[in-house]
PDB file of N, CA and C in Angstrom:
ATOM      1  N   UNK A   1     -27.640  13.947  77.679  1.00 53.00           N
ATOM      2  CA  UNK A   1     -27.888  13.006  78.748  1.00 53.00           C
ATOM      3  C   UNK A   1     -28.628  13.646  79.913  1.00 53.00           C
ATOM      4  N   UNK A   2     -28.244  14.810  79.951  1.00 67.00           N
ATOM      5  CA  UNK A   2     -29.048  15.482  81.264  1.00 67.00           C
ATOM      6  C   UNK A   2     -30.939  15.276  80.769  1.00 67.00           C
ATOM      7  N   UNK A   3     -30.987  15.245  79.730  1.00 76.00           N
ATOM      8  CA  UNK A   3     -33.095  15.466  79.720  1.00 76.00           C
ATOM      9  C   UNK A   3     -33.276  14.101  80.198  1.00 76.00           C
ATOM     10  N   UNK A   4     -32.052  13.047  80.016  1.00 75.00           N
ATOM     11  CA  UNK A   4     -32.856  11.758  80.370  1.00 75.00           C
ATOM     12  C   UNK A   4     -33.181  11.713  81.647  1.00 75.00           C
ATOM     13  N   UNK A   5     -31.925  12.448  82.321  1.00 75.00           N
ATOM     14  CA  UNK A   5     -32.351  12.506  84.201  1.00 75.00           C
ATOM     15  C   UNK A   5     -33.287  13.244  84.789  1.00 75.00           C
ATOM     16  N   UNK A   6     -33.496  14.173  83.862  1.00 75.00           N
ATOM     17  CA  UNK A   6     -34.848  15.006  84.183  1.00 75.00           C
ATOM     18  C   UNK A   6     -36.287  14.284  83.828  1.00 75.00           C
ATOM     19  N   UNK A   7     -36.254  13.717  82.655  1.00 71.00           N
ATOM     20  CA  UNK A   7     -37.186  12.876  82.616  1.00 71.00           C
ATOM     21  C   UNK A   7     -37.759  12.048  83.882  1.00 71.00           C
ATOM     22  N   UNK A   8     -36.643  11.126  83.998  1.00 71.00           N
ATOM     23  CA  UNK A   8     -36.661   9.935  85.186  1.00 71.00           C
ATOM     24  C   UNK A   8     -37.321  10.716  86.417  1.00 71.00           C
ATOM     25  N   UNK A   9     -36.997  11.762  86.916  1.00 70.00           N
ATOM     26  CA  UNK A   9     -37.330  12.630  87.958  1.00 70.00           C
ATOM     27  C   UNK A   9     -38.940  13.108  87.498  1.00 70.00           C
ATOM     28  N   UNK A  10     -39.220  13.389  86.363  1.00 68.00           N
ATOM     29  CA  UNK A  10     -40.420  13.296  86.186  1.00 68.00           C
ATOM     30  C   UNK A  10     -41.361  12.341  86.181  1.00 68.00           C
ATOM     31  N   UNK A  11     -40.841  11.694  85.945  1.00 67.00           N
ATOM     32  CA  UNK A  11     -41.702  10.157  85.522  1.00 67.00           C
ATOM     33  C   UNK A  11     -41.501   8.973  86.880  1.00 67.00           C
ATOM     34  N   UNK A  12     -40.949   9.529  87.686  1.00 64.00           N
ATOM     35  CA  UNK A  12     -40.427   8.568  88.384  1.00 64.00           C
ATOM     36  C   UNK A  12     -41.276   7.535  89.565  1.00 64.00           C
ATOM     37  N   UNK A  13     -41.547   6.860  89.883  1.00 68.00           N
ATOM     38  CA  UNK A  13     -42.470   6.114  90.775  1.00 68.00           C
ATOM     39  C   UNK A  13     -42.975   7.576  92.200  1.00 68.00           C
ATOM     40  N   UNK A  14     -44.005   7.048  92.239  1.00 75.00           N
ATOM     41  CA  UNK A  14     -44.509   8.365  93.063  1.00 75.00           C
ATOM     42  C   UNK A  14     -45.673   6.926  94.244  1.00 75.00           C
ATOM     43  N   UNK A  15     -44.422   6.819  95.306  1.00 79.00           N
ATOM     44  CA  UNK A  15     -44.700   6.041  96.448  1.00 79.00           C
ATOM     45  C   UNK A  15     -46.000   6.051  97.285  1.00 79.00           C
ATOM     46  N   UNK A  16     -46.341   7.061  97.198  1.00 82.00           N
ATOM     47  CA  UNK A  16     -47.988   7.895  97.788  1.00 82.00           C
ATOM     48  C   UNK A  16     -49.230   6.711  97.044  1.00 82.00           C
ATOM     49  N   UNK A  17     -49.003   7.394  95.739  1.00 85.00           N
ATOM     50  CA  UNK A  17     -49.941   6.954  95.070  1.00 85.00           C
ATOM     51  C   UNK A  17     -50.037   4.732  94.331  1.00 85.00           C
ATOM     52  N   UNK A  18     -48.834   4.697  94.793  1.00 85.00           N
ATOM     53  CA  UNK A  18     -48.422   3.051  94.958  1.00 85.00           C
ATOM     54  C   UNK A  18     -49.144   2.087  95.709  1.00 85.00           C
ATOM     55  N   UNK A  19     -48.591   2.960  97.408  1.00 87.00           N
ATOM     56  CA  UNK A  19     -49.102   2.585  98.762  1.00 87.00           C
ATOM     57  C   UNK A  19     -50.831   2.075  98.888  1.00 87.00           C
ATOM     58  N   UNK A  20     -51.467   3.640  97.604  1.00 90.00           N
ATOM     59  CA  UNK A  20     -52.849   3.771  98.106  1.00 90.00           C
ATOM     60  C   UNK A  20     -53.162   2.653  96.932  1.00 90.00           C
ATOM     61  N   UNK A  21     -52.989   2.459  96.274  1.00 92.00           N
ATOM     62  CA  UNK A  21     -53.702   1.622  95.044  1.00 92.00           C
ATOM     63  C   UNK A  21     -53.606  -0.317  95.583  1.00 92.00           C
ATOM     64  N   UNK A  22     -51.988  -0.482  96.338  1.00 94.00           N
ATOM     65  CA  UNK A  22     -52.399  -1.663  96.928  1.00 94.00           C
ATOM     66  C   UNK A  22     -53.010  -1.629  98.298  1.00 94.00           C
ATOM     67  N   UNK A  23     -53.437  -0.584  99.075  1.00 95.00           N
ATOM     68  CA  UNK A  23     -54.468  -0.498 100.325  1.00 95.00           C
ATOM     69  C   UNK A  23     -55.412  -0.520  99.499  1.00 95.00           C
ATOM     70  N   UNK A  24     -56.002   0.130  98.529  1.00 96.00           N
ATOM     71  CA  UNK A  24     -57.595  -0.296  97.864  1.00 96.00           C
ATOM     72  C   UNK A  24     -57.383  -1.606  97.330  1.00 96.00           C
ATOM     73  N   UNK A  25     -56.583  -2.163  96.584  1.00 96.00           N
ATOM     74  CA  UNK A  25     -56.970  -3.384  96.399  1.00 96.00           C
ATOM     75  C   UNK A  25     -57.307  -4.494  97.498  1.00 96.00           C
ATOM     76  N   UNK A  26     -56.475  -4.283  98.189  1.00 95.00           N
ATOM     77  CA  UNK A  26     -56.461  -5.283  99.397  1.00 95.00           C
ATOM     78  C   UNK A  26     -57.538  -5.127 100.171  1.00 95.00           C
ATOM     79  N   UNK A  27     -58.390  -3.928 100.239  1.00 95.00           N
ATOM     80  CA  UNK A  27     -59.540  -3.551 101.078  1.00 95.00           C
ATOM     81  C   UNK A  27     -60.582  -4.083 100.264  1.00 95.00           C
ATOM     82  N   UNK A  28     -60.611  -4.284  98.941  1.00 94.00           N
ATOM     83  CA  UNK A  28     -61.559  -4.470  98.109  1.00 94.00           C
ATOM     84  C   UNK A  28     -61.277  -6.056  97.935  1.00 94.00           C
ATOM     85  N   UNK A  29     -60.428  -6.833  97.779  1.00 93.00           N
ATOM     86  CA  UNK A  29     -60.449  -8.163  98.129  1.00 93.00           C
ATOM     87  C   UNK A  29     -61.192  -8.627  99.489  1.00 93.00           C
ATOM     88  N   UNK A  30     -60.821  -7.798 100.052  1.00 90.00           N
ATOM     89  CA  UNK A  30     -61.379  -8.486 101.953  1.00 90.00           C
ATOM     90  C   UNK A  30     -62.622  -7.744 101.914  1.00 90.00           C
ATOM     91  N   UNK A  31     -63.586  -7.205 101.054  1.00 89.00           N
ATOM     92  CA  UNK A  31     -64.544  -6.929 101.195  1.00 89.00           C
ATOM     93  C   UNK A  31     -65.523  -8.574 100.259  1.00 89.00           C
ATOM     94  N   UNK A  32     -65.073  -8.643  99.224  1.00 87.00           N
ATOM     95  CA  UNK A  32     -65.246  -9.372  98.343  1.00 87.00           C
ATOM     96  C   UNK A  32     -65.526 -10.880  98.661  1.00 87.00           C
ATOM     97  N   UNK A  33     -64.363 -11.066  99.381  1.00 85.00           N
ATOM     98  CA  UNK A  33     -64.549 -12.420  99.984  1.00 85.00           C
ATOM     99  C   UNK A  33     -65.214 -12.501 101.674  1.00 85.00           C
ATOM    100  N   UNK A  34     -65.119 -11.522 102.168  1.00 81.00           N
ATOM    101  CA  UNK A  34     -66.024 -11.141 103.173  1.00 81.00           C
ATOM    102  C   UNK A  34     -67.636 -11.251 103.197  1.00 81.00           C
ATOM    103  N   UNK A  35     -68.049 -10.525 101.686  1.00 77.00           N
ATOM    104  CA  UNK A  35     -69.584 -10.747 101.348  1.00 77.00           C
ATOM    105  C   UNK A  35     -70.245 -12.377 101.091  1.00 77.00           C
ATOM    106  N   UNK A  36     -69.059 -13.341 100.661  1.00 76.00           N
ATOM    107  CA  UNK A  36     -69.555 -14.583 100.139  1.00 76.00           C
ATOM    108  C   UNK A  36     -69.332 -15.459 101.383  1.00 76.00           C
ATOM    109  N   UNK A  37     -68.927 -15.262 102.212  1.00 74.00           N
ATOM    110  CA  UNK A  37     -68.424 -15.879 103.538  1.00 74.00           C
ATOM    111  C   UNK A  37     -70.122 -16.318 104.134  1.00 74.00           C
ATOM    112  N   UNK A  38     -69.727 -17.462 105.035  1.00 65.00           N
ATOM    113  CA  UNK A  38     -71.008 -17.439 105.748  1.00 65.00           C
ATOM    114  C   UNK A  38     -71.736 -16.877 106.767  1.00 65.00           C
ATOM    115  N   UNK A  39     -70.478 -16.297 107.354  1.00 66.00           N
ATOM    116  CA  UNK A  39     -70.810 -15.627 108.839  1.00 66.00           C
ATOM    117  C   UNK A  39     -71.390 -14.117 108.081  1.00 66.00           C
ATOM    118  N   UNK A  40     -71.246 -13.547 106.575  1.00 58.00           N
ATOM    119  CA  UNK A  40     -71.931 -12.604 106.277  1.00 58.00           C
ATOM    120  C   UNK A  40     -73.105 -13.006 105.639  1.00 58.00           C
ATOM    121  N   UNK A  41     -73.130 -14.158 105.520  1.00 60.00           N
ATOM    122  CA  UNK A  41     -75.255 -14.159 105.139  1.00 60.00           C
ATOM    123  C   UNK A  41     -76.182 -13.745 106.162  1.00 60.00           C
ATOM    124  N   UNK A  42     -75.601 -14.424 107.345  1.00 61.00           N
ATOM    125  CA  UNK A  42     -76.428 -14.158 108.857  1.00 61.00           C
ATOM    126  C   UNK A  42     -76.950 -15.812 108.723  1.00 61.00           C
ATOM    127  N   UNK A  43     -77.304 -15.548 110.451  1.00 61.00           N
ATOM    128  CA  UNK A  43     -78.464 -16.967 110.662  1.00 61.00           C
ATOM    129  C   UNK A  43     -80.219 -17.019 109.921  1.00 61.00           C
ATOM    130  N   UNK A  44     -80.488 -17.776 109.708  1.00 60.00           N
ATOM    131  CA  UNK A  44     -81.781 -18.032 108.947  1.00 60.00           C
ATOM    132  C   UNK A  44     -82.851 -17.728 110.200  1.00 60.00           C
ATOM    133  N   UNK A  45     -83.794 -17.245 110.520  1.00 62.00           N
ATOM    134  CA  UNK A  45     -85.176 -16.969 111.216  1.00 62.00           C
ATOM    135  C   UNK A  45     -85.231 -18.440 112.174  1.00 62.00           C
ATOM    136  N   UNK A  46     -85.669 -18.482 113.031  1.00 66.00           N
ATOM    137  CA  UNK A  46     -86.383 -19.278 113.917  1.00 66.00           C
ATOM    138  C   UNK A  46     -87.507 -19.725 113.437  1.00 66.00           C
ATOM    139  N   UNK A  47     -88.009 -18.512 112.798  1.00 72.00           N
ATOM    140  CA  UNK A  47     -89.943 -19.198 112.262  1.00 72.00           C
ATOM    141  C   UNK A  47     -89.640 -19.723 111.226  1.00 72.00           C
ATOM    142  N   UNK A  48     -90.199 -20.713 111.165  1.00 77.00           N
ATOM    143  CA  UNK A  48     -90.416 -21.267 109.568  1.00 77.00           C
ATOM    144  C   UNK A  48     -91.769 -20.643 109.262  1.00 77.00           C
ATOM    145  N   UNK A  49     -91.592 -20.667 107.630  1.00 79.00           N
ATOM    146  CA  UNK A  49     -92.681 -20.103 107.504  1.00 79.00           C
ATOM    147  C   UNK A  49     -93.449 -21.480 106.413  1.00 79.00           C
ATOM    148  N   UNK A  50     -94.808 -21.346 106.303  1.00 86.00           N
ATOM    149  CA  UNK A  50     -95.406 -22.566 105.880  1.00 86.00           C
ATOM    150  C   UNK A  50     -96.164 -22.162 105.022  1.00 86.00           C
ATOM    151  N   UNK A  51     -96.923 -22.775 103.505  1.00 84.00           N
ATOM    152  CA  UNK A  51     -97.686 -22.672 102.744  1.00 84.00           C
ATOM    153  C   UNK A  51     -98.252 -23.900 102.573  1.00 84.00           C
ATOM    154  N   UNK A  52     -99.873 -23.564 102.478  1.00 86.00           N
ATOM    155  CA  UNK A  52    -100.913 -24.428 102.176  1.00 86.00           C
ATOM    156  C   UNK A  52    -101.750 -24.510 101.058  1.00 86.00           C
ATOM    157  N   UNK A  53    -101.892 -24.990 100.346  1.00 82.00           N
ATOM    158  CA  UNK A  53    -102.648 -25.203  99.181  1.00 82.00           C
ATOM    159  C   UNK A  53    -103.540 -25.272  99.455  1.00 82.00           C
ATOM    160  N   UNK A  54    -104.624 -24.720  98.898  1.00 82.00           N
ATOM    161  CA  UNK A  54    -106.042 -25.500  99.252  1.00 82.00           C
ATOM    162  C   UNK A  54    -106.711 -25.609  97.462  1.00 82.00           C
ATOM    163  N   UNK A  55    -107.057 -26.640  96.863  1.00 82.00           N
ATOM    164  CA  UNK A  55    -107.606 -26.866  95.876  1.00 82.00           C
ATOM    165  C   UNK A  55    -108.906 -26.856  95.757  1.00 82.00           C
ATOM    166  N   UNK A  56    -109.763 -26.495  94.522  1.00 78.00           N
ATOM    167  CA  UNK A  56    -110.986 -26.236  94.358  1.00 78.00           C
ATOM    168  C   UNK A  56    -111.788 -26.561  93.173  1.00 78.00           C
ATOM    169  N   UNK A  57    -112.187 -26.892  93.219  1.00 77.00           N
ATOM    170  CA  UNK A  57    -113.226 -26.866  91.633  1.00 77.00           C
ATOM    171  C   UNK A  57    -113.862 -26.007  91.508  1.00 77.00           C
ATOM    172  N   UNK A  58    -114.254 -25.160  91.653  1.00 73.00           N
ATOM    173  CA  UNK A  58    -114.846 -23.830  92.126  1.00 73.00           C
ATOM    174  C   UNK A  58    -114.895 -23.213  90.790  1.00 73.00           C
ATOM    175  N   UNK A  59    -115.945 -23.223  89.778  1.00 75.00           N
ATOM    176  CA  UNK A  59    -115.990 -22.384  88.254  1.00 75.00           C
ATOM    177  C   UNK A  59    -116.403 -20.991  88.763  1.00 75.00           C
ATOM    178  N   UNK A  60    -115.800 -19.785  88.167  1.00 73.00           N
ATOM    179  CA  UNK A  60    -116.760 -18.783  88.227  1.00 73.00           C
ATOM    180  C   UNK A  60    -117.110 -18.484  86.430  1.00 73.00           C
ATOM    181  N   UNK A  61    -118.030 -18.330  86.142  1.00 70.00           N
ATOM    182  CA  UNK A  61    -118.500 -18.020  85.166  1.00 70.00           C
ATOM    183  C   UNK A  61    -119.688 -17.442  84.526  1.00 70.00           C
ATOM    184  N   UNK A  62    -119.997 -16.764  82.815  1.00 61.00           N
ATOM    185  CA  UNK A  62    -120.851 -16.328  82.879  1.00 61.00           C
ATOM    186  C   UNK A  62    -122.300 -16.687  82.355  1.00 61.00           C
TER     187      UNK A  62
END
């Protein structure tokens, strides 16, 4: 019976490494939903910007 308690003491939850795995998750959620948010796209430009067509019949050939 004693290797089983030595075991357990080996194997046993190691609080350090617990702590840090749900601080990364949780940092990596609030990054996640942070990026799709709107206030992280930003505001759109003031300028619009405009395109004009101009059409032609214009052959070049030889």
């Amino acid at each position: 019976m004693s290797n089983l308690s030595d075991i357990k003491q080996r194997h046993g939850r190691d609080s350090w490494k617990d702590a840090g795995f749900i601080a990364l998750a949780v940092l990596l959620t609030a990054l996640a939903i942070g990026s799709v948010t709107s206030k992280a796209v930003g505001s759109t430009s003031a300028k619009q910007w405009k395109v004009t067509v101009v059409e032609s019949n214009l052959e070049i050939g030889q």
